[in-house]
Coordinates of C-alpha atoms in Angstrom, one line a residue:
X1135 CA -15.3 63.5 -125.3
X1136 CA -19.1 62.5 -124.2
X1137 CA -21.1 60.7 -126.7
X1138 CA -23.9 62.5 -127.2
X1139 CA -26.2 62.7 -130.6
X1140 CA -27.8 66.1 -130.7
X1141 CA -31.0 65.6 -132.8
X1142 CA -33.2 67.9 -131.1
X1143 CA -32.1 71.6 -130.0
X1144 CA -34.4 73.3 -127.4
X1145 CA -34.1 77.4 -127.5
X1146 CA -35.3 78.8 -124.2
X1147 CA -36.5 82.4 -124.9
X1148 CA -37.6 84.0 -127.8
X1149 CA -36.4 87.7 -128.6
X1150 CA -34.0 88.7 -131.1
X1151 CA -31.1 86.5 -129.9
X1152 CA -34.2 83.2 -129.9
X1153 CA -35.5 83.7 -133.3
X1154 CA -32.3 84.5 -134.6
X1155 CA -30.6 81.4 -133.5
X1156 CA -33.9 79.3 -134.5
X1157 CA -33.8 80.9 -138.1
X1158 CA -30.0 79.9 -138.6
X1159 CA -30.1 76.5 -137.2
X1160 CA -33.1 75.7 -139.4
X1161 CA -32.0 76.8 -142.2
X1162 CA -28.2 75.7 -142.1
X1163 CA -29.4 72.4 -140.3
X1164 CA -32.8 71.8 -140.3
X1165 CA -32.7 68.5 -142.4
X1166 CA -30.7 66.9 -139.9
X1167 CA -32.0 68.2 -136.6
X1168 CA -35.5 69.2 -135.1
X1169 CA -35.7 72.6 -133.0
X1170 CA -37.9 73.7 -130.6
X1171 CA -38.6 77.2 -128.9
X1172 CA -39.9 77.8 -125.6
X1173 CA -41.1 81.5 -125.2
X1174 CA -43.4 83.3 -122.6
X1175 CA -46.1 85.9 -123.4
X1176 CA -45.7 86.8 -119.8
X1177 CA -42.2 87.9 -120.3
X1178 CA -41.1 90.7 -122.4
X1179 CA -38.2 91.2 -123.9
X1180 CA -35.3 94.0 -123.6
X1181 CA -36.0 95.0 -127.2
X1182 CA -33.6 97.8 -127.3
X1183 CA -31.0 96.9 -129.7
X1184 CA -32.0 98.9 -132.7
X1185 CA -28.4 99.1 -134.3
X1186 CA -26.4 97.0 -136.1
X1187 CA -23.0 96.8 -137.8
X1188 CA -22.3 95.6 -141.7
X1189 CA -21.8 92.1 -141.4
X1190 CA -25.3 91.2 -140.4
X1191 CA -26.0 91.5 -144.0
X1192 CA -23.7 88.4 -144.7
X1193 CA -26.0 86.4 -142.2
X1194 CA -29.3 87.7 -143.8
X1195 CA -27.2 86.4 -147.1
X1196 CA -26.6 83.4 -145.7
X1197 CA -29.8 82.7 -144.6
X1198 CA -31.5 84.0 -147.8
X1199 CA -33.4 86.4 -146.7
X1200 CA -34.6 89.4 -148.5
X1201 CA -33.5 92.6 -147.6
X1202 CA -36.2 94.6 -148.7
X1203 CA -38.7 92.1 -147.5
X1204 CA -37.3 92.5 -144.1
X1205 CA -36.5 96.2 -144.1
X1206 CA -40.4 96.2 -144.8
X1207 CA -41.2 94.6 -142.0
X1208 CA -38.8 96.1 -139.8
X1209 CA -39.4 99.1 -140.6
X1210 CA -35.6 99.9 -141.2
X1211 CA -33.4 102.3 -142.4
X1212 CA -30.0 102.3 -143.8
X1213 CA -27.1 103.2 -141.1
X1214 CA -23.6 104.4 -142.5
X1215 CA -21.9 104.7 -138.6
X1216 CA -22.4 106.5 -135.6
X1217 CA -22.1 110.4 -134.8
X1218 CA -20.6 111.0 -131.3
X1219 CA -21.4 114.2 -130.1
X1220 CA -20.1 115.6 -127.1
X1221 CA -17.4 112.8 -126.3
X1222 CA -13.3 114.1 -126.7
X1223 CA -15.4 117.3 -125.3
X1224 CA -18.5 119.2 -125.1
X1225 CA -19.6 120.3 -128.7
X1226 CA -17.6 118.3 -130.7
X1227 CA -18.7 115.7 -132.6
X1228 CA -16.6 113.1 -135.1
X1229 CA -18.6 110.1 -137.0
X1230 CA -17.6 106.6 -136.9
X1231 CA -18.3 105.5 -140.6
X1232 CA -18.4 102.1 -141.8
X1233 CA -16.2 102.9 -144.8
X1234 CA -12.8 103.3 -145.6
X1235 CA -11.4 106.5 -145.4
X1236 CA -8.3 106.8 -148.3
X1237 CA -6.2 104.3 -149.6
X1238 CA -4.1 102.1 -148.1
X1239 CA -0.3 100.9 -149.4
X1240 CA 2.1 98.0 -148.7
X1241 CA 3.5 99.8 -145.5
X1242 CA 1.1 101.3 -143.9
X1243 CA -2.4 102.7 -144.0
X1244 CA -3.8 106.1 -145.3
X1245 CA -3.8 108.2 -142.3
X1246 CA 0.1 108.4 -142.1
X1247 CA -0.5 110.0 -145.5
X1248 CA -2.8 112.8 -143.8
X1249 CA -0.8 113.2 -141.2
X1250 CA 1.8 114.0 -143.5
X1251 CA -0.6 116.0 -144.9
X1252 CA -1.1 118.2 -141.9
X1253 CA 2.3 118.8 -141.1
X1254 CA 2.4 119.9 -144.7
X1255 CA -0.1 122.4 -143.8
X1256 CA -3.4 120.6 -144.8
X1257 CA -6.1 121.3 -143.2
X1258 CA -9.0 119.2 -144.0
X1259 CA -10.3 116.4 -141.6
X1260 CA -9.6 113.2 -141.5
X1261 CA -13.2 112.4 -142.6
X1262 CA -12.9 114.0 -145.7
X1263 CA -11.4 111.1 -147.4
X1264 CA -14.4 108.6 -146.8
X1265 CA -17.5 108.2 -148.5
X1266 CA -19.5 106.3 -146.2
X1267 CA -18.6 109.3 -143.8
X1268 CA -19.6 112.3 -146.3
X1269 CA -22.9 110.1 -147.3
X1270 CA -23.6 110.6 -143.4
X1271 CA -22.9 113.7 -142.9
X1272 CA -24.4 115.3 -146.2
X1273 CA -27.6 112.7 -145.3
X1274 CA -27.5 110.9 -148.5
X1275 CA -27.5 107.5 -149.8
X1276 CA -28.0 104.7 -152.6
X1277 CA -26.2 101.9 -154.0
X1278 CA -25.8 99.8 -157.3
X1279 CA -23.0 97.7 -158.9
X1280 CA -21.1 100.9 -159.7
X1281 CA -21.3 102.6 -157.0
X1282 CA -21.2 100.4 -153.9
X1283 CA -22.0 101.5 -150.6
X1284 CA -20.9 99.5 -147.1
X1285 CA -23.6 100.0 -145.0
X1286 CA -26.0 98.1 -142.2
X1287 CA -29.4 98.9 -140.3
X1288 CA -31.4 100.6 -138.1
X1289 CA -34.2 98.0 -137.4
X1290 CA -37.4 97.6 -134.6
X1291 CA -35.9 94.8 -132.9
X1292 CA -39.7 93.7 -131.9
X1293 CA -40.4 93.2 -135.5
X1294 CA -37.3 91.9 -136.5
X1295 CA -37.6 89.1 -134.2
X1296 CA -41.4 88.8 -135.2
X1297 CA -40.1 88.5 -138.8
X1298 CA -37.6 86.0 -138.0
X1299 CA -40.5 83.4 -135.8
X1300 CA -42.2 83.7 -139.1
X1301 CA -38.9 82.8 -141.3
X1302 CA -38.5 80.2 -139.0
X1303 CA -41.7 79.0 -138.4
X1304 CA -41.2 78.3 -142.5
X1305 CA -38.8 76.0 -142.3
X1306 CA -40.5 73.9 -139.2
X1307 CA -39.2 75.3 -135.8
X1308 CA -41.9 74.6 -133.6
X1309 CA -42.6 77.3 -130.7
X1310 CA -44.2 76.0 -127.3
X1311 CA -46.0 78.9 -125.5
X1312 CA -45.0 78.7 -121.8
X1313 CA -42.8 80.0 -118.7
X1314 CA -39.7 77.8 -117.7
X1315 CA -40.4 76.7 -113.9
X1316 CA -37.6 73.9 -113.2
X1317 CA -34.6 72.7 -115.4
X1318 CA -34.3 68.5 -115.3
X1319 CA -29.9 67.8 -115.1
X1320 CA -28.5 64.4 -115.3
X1321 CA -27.3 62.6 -112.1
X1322 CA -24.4 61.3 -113.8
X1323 CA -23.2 64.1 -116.1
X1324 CA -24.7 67.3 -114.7
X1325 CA -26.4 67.4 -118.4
X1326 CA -29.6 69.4 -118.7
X1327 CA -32.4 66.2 -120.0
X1328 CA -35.3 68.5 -119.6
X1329 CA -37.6 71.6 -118.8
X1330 CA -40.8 71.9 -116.9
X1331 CA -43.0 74.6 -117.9
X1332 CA -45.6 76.5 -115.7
X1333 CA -48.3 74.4 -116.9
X1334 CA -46.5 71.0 -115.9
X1335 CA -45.5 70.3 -119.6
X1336 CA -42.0 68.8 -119.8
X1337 CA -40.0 69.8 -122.7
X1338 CA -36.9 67.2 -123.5
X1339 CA -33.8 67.6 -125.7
X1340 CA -30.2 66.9 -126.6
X1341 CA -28.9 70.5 -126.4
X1342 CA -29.8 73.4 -125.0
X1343 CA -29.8 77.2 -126.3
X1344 CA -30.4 80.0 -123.4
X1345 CA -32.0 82.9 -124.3
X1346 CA -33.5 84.0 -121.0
X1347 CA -31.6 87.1 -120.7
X1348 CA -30.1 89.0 -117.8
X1349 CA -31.1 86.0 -115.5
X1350 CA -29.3 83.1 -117.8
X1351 CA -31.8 80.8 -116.6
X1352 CA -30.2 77.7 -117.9
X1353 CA -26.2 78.8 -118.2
X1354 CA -25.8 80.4 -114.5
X1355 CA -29.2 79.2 -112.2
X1356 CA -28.7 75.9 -113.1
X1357 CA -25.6 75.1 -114.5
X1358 CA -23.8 77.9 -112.2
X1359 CA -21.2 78.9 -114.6
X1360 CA -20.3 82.2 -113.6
X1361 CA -19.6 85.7 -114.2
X1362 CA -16.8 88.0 -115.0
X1363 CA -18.0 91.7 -114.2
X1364 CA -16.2 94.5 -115.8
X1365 CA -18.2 97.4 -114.2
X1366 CA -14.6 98.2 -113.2
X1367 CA -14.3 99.6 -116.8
X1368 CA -17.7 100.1 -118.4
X1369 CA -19.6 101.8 -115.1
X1370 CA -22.6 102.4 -116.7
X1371 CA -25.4 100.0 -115.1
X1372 CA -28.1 101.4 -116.7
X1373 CA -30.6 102.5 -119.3
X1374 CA -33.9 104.1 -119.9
X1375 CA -35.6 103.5 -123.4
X1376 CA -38.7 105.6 -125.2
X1377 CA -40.0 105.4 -128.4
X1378 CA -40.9 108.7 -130.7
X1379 CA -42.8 109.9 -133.8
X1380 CA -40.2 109.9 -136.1
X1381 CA -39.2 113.7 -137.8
X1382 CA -39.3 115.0 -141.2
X1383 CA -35.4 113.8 -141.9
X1384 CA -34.2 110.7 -141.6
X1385 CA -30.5 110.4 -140.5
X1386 CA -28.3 107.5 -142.3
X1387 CA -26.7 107.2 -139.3
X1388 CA -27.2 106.8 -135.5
X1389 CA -26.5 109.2 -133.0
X1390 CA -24.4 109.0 -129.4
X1391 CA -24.9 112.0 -127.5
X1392 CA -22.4 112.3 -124.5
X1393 CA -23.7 114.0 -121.5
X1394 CA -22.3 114.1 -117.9
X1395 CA -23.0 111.2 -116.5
X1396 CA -23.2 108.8 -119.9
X1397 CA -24.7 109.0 -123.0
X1398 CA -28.1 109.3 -125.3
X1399 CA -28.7 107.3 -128.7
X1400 CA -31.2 108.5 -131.4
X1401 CA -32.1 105.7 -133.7
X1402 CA -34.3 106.7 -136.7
X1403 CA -36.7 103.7 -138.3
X1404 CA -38.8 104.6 -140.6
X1405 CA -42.2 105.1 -138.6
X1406 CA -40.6 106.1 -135.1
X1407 CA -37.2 107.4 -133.4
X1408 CA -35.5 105.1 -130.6
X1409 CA -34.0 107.2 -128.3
X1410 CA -32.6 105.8 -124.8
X1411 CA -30.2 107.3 -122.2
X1412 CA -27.2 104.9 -120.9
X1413 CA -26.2 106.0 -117.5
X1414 CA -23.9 105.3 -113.9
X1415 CA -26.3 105.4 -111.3
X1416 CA -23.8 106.4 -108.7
X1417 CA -24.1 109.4 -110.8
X1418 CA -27.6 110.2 -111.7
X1419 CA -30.4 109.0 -110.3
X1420 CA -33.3 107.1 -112.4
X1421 CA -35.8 110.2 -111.8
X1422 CA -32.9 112.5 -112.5
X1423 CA -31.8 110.5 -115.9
X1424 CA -35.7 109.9 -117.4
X1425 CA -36.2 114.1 -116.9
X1426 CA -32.7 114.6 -118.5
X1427 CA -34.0 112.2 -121.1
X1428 CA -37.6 113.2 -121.8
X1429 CA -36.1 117.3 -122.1
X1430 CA -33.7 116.1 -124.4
X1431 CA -35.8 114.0 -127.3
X1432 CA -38.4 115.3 -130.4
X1433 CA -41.9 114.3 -131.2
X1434 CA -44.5 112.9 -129.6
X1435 CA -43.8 110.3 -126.8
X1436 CA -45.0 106.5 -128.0
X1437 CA -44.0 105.0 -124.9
X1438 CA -43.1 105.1 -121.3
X1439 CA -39.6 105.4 -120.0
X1440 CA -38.5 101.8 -119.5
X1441 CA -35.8 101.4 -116.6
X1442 CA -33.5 98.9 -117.3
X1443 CA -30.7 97.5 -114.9
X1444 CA -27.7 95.9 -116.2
X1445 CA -24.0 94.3 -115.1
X1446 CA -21.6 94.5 -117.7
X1447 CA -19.4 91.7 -117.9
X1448 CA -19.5 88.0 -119.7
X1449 CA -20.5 84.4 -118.7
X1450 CA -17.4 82.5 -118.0
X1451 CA -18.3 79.9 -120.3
X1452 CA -20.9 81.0 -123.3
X1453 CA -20.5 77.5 -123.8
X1454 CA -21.3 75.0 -121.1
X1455 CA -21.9 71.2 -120.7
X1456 CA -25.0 71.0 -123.6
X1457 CA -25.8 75.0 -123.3
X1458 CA -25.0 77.6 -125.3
X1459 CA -26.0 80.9 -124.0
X1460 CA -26.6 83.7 -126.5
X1461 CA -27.5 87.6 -126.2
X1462 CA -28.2 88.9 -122.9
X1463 CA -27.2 85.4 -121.2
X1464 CA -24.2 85.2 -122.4
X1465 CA -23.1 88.7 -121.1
X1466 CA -23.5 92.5 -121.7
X1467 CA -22.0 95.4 -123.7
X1468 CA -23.0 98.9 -123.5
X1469 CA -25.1 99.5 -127.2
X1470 CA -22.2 102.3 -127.7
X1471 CA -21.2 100.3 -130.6
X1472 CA -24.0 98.4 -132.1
X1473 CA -22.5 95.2 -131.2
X1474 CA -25.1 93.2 -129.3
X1475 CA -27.0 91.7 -132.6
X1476 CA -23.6 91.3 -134.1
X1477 CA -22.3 88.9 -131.4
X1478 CA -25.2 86.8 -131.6
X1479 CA -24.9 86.3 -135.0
X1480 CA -21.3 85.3 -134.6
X1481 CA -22.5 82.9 -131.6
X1482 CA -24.7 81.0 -133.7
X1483 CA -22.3 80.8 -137.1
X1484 CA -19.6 80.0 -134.3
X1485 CA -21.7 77.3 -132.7
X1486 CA -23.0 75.9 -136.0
X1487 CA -19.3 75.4 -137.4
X1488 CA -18.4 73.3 -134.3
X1489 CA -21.9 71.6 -134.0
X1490 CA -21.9 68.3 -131.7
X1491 CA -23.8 66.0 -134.1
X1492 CA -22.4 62.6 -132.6
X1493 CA -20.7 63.9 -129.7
X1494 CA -19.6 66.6 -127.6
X1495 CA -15.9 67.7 -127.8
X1496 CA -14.7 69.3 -124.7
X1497 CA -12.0 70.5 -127.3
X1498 CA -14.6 72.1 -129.5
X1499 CA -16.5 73.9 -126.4
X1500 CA -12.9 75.6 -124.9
X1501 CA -12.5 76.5 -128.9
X1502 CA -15.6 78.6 -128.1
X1503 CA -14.8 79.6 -125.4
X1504 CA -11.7 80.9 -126.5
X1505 CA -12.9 82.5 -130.1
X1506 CA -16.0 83.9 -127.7
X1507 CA -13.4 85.7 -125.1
X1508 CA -11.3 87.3 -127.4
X1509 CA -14.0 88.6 -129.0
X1510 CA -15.5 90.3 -125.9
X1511 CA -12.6 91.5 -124.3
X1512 CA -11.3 93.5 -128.1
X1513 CA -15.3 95.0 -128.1
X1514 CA -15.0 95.9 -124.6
X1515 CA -11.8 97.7 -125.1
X1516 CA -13.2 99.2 -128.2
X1517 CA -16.3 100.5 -126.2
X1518 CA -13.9 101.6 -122.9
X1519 CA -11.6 103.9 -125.3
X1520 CA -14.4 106.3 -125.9
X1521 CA -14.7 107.2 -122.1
X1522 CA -11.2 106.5 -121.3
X1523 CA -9.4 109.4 -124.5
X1524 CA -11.4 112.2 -123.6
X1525 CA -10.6 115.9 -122.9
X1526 CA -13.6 116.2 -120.8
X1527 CA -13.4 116.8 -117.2
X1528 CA -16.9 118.6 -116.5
X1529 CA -18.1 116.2 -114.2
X1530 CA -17.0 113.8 -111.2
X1531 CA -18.3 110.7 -113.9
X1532 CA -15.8 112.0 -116.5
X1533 CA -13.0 112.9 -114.2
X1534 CA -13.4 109.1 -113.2
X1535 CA -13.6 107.3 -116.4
X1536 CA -10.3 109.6 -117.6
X1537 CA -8.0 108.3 -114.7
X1538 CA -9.5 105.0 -114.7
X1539 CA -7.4 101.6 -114.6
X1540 CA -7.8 100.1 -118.5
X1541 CA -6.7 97.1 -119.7
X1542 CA -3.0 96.5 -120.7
X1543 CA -3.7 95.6 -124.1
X1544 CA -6.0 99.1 -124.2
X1545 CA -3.0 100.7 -122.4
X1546 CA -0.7 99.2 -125.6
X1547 CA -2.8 100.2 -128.3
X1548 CA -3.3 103.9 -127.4
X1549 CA 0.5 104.1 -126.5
X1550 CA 1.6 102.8 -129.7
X1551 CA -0.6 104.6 -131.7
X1552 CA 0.0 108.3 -129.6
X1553 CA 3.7 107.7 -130.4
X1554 CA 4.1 106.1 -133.5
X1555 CA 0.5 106.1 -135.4
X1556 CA 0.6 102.6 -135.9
X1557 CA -2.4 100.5 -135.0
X1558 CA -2.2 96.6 -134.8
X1559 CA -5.4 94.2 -134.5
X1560 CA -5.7 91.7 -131.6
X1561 CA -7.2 87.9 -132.9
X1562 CA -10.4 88.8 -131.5
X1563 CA -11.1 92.3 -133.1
X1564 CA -14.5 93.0 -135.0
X1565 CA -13.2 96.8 -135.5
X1566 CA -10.4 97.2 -138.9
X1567 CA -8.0 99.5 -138.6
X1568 CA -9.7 102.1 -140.3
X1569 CA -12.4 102.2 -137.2
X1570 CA -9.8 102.5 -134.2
X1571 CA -7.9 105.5 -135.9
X1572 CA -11.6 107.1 -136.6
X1573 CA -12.2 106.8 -132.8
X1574 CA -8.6 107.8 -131.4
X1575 CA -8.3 110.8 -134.0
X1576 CA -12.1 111.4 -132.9
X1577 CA -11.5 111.5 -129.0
X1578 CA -8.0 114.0 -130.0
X1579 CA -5.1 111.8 -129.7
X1580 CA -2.5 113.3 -132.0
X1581 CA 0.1 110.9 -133.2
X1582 CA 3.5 112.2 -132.5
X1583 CA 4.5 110.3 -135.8
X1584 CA 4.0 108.4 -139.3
X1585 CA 5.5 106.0 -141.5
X1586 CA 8.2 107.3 -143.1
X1587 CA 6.5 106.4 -146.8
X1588 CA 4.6 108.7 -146.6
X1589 CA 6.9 110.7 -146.7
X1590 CA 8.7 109.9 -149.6
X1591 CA 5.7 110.9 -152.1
X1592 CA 6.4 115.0 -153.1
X1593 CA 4.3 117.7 -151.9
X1594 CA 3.0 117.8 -155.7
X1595 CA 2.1 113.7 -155.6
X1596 CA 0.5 114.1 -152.1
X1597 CA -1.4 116.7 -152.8
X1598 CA -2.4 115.1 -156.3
X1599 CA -3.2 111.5 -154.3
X1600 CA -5.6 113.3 -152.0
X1601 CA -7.3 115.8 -154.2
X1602 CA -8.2 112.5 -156.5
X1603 CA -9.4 110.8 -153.6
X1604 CA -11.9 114.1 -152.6
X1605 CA -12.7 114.3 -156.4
X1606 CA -13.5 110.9 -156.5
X1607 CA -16.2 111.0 -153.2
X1608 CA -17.6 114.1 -154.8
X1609 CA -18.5 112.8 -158.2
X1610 CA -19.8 109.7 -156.2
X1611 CA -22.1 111.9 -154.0
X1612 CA -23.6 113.7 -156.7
X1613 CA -25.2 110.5 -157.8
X1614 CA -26.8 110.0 -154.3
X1615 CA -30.4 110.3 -153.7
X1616 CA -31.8 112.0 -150.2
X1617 CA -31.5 108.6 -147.3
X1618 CA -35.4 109.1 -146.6
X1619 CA -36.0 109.5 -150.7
X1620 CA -34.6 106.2 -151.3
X1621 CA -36.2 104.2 -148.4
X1622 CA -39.3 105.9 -149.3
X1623 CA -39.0 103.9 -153.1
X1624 CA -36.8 100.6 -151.7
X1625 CA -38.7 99.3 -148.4
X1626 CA -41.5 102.1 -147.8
X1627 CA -44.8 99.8 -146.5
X1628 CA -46.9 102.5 -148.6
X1629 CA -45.5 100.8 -151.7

């Protein structure tokens, strides 16, 4: 245990994962610390993570920040999950919804019930017993207290972390234009005291946040923690980005596009699509992947192609000495599943639960460690199921990622649930139950069996129990307005 009073937190970068943690720690903190950010004009950010997942609404609660305020100024739609096209094989397609399909009982969850269902000769899909999931599909959506909704965004991630500087600004974050030249460490401790900026200005504090990205210009140049790369599983190593006019219908959800050699998003905000192609360059080369790209996107261009290079894998240590490294400089996860946003958000709540005030806890860093790890590893094996479950063998980068080496605890999960349909979560999963089924069913894994219960119910109460569900989503979806109808009257900037 090092005594050591944090009072002032310094926040190297800017970007989403800067302004995010600058925003929280002010707020949660700011009567009893003062925070500073260091960002460069020179330096631009990635700026491509456009997608998030549910529980960023419980930070934007916790925060209190208005959500059609920032929707607004984001220029955000609603997201209700994620269409994969082309994945178990070519045109098919399954969506990932952020609901709950059916109803669960004491013994085990509803699709054991539809796969009773099936062998009873039942043929509708899996996806016809979840609201979220017919919302997407039939391009609808609306909430209020009767009929709830569980939903998250589709956001520019350039205004987003625009919005949040001005949040944060608010409550008294100070931001210090300049580049990072040389970090100041302690002689004794190995500590960072300091950083000198470009323009000789020396920046001191008690704790450290990086948000350099790729490079980890705190975490891994100067505190050389190291890297774990897992391009064994994930061999995608890059992306291209380009920003569209956006087209007559909005989407409530976000589209994954497989193709041989990776994948393409579509992201629809309000004013513009995302669209971005994530690729193995062993594969396809960068000219090859920006024509496969540009041939494959609507409307007019905005942008250029943006190249960007990646590793994926994770810091050894997101927590290190009196550094904290967050977003990109912590590590790197394909977009496939929205998740980059979400783990900085859990970073920072993480951090601020086990915040050094008076000292710093060795204990309290290896919890972080710890909770960080497992929570990397169970998205990564989330993400490496897509490629690894597939029917598709079109293409040497598909015949590899199918008799690839996984993960044992990847290797368990798909076992157990191809032979018994049983799905169990590890400590560090983000994913429920309900998403891993939606993604093994999806990809055309076929449980060999179900939980007895379900069984026990007669063909008449089965077949009762899911017409009641269907009946249920129907009369909920006739109350639905059209997605782009009711972000036109929520979070329109014309209003």
């Amino acid at each position: 245990m090092t005594n050591h009073f944090t009072k002032h937190v310094v926040i190297a970068g800017g970007g989403t994962a800067g302004w995010m943690a600058a925003a929280a720690l002010a707020k949660l903190l700011g009567n009893e610390i003062t925070i500073t950010l260091i960002e460069s004009d020179e330096i631009g950010t990635v700026g491509v993570g456009e997608a998030t997942i549910p529980p960023i609404r419980t930070f934007h609660k916790l925060l209190g920040i208005d959500e059609q305020r920032f929707m607004t100024q984001t220029q955000a739609t609603f997201k209700l999950g994620i269409s994969f096209e082309n994945w178990h094989k070519p045109n098919s397609d399954y969506i990932h919804s952020f609901g709950m399909t059916g109803k669960e009982c004491w013994a085990g969850e509803f699709h054991h019930f539809w796969l009773h269902a099936q062998n009873q000769g039942v043929k509708d899909d899996f996806g016809d017993y979840c609201y979220e999931l017919q919302a997407a599909k039939h391009g609808k959506f609306g909430f209020n207290k009767q009929n709830p909704i569980n939903y998250a965004f589709h956001l520019d991630a350039n205004r987003y972390a625009l919005f949040l500087r001005d949040f944060a600004e608010q409550h008294s974050v100070k931001r210090i234009e300049g580049k990072i030249e040389h970090i100041n460490k302690s002689a004794t401790n190995g500590f960072i005291e300091s950083v000198t900026l470009k323009n000789g200005t020396t920046v001191s504090g008690d704790f450290f946040i990086d948000c350099t990205g790729f490079k980890g210009l705190l975490i891994e140049q100067a505190l050389h923690t190291g890297f774990e790369d897992w391009s064994h599983l994930l061999p995608c190593d890059s992306a291209i980005a380009v920003q569209t006019t956006g087209s007559d219908e909005i989407l409530p959800y976000t589209r994954s596009i497989a193709h041989q050699s990776g994948w393409q998003w579509q992201i629809p905000l309000q004013n513009r699509t995302g669209n971005g192609l994530v690729y193995c360059s062993r594969y396809l080369t960068d000219a090859d992947a920006t024509h496969l790209l540009l041939n494959n996107i609507s409307g007019e261009i905005l942008t250029e192609p943006k190249v960007i290079k990646f590793k994926t894998g994770r810091r050894l240590k997101g927590w290190n000495k009196n550094c904290l490294a967050l977003g990109l400089a912590s590590g790197f996860l394909e977009p496939l599943e929205s998740t980059s946003i979400h783990l900085i958000m859990t970073g920072i709540i993480r951090f601020i639960r086990l915040f050094p005030f008076t000292h710093i806890s060795q204990h309290a860093i290896d919890e972080y460690n710890k909770q960080l790890k497992s929570e990397l590893e169970s998205i990564r094996d989330f993400i490496v199921l897509h490629y690894r479950v597939t029917d598709r063998d079109d293409s040497e980068f598909w015949r590899h990622c199918k008799t690839m080496e996984i993960t044992q605890t990847l290797s368990h999960k798909i076992a157990l649930f191809k032979q018994t349909g049983r799905v169990f979560l590890d400590d560090g999963d983000i994913f429920r139950v309900d998403s891993w089924v939606q993604v093994m069913l999806g990809q055309g894994i076929k449980p060999q069996q179900y939980h007895h219960v379900a069984s026990l119910m007669s063909e008449q109460e089965l077949m009762q129990f899911l017409h009641g569900i269907k009946q249920q989503i129907a009369h909920r979806l006739a109350q639905l307005p059209n997605h782009k109808e009711f972000v036109s009257k929520y979070c329109s900037q014309n209003n």
